[in-house]
Short mmCIF file of C-alpha atoms in Angstrom, two decimals:
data_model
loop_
_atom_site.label_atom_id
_atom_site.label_comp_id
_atom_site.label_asym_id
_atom_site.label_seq_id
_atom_site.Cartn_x
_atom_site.Cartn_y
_atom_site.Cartn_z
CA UNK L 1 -80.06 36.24 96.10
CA UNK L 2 -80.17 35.60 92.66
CA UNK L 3 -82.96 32.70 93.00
CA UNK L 4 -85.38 34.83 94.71
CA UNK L 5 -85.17 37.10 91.40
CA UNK L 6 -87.45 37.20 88.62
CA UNK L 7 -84.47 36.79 86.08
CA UNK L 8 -84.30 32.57 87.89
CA UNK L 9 -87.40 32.18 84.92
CA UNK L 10 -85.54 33.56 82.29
CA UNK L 11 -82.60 30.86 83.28
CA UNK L 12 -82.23 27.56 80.39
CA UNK L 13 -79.92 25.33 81.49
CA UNK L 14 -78.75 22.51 78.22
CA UNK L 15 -76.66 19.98 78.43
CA UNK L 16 -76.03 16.25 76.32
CA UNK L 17 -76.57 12.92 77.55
CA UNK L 18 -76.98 9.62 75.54
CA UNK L 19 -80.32 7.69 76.05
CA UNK L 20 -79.97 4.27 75.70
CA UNK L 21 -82.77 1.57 74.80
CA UNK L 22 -82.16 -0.11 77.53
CA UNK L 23 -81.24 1.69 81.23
CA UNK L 24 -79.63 -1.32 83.05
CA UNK L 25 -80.23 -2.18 86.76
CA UNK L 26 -76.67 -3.51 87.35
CA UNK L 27 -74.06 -3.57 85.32
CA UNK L 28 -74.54 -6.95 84.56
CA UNK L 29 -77.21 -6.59 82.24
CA UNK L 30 -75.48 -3.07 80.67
CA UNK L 31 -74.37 -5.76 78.28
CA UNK L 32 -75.69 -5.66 74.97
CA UNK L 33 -75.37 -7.54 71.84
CA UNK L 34 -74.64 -6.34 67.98
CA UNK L 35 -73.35 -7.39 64.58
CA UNK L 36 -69.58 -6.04 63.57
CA UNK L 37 -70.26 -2.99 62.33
CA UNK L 38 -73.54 -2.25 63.81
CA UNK L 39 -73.85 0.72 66.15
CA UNK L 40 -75.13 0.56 70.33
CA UNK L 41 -78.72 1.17 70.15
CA UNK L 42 -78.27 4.65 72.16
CA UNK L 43 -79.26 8.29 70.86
CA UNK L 44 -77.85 11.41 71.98
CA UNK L 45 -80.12 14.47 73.21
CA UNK L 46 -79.75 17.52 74.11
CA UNK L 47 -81.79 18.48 77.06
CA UNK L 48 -82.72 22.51 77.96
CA UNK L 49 -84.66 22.86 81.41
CA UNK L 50 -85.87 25.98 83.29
CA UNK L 51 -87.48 26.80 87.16
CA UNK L 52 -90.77 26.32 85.31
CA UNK L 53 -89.75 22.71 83.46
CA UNK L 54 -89.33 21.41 80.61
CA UNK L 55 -88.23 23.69 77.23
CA UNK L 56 -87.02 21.36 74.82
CA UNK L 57 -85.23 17.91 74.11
CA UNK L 58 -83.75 18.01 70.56
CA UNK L 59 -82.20 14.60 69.54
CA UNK L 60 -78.96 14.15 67.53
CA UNK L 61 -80.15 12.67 64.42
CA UNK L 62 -77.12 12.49 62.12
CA UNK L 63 -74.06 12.31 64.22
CA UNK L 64 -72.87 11.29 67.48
CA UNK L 65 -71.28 14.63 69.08
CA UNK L 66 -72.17 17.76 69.33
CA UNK L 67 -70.55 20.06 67.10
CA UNK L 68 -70.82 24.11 66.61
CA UNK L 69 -73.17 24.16 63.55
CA UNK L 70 -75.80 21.26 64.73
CA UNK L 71 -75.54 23.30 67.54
CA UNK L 72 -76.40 26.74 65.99
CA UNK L 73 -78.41 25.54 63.03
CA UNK L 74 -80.58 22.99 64.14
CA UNK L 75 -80.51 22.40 68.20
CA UNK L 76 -80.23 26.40 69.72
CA UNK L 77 -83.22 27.70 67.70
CA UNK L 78 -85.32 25.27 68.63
CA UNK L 79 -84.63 25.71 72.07
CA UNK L 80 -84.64 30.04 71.66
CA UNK L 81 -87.71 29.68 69.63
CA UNK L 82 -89.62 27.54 72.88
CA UNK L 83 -88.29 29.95 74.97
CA UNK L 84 -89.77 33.02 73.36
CA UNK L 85 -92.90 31.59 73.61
CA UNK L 86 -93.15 32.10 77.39
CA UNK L 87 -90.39 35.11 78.15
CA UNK L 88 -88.37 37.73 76.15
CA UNK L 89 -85.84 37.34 78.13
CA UNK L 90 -83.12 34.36 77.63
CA UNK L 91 -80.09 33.68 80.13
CA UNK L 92 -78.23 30.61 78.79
CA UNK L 93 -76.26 28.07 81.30
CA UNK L 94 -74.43 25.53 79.55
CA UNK L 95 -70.99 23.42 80.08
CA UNK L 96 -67.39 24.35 78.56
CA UNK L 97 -67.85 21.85 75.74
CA UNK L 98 -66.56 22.86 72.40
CA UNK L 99 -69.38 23.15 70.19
CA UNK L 100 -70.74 25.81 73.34
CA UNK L 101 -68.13 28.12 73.62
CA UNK L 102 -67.03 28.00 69.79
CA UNK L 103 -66.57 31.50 68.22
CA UNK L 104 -69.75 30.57 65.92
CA UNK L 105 -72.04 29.84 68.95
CA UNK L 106 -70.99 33.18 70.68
CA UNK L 107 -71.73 34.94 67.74
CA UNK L 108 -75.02 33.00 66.96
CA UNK L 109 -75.88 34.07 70.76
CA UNK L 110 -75.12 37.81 70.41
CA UNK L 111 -77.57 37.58 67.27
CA UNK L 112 -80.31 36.11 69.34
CA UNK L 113 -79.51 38.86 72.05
CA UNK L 114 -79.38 35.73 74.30
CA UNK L 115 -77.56 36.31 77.84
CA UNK L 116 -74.86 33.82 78.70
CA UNK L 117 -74.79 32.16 82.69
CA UNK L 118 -71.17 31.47 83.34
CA UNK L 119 -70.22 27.94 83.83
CA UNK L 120 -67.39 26.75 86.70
CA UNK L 121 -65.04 25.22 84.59
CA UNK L 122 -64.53 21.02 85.75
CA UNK L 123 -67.52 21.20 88.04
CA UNK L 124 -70.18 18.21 86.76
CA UNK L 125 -72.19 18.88 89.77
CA UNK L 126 -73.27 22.43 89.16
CA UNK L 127 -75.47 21.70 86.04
CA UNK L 128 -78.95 20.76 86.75
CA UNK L 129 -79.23 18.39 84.06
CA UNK L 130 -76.33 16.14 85.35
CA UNK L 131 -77.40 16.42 88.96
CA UNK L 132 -81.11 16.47 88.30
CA UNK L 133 -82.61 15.66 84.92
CA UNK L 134 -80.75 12.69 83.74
CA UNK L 135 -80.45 11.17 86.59
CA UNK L 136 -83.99 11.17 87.85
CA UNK L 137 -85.34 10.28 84.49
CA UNK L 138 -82.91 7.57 83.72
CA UNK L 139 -83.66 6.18 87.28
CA UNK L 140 -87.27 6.10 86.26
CA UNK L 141 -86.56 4.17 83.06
CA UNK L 142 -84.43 2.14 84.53
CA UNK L 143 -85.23 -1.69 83.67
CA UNK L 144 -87.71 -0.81 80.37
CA UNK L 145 -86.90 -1.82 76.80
CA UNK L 146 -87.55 0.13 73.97
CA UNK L 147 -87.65 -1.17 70.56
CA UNK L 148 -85.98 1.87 68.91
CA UNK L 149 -83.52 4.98 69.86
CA UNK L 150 -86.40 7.01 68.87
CA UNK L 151 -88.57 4.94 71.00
CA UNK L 152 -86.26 5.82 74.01
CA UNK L 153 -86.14 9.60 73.50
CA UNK L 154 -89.63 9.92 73.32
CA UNK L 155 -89.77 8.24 76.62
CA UNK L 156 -87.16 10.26 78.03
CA UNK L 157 -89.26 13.63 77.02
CA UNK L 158 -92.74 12.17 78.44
CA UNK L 159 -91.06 11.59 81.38
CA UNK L 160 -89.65 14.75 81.53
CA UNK L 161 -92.92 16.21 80.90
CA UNK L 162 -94.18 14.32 83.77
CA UNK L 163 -92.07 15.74 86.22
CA UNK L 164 -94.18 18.14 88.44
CA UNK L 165 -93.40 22.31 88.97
CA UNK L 166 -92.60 21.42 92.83
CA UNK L 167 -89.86 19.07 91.67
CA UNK L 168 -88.16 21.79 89.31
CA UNK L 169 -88.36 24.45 91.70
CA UNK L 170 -86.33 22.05 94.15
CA UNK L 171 -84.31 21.67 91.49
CA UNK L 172 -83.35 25.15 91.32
CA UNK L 173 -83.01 25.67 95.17
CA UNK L 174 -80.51 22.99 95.17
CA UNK L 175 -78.42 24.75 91.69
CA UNK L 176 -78.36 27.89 93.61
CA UNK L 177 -77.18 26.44 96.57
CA UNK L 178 -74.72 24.31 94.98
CA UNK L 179 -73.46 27.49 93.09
CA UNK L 180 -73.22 29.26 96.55
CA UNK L 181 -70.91 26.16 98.08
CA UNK L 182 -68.85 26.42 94.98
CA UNK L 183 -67.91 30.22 95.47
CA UNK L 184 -68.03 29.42 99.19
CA UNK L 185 -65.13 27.02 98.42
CA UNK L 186 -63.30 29.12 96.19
CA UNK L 187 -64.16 26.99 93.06
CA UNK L 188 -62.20 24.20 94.60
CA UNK L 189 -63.83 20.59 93.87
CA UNK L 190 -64.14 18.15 96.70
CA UNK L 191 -65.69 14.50 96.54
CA UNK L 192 -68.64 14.00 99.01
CA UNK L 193 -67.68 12.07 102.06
#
């Protein structure tokens, strides 16, 4: 199997989430307070992870989605250039979202000689960053306050950091299996009983 290959290490998965200054316990206390006009106090990063960890968080400094060029200009090279500094080789895994299947992030790709990993269209559970990452990391902020957005991604990525090798190579046993039970299945998405 493909997880007993070499090739797993060349693997980045990326994917978005928003990081919020404050990660409530309960819903009750998700409530939070600002002047008309004034933005949530939540910043949006982009995550990329591989078997070995860590490769690099790149917030959203300007906007609030993730378009094509942020994506090709400012976030992708960042996360090619990291990359390169541990293996030639890149293999990218990343969702259906616009800005990552847009004819200017294929081409940007091709240029970068940078391998694409197939994504199952509609299937949350078969990225390691929504099954793994953010939730274990927003689980372990859970209940802090942080004075600033930036505050809170710079929390997020030391706790990223923190996470030991074991726990990413678990991580990667359970993608691959995930992505066996998917072709198992025929692609068909079921909710756990």
């Amino acid at each position: 199997m493909y997880e007993n290959s070499k090739n797993v290490y060349s693997i980045v998965s990326g994917d978005e989430s928003w990081i919020y200054c404050f990660e409530p316990e309960n819903k009750r206390q998700s409530a939070v307070w600002v002047f008309q006009g004034e933005e949530k106090p939540t910043k949006m990063v982009a995550t990329f992870v591989s078997k070995p960890g860590q490769i690099a968080t790149v917030p959203l400094n300007e906007q609030r989605t993730v378009i094509a060029d942020w994506y090709i200009t400012i976030c992708l090279p960042k996360v090619i250039t990291e990359l390169r500094k541990i293996r030639r080789r890149a293999i990218l895994h990343q969702d259906n979202a616009n800005s990552h299947t847009s004819q200017k992030t294929r081409q940007y790709l091709t240029e970068e000689n940078v391998e694409l990993f197939d994504h199952s269209s509609y299937s949350p559970d078969l990225s390691p960053n929504d099954f793994f990452t953010f939730l274990k990391i927003k689980n372990r902020l859970r209940g802090q306050r942080f004075q600033s957005p930036e505050e809170a991604v710079d929390a997020f990525k030391n706790a990223v950091l923190d996470l030991p090798a074991n726990e990413w190579n678990k991580c990667f046993e359970n993608w691959f299996e995930r992505m066996q039970m998917c072709i198992n299945l025929r692609r068909e998405y079921f909710e756990k009983q």
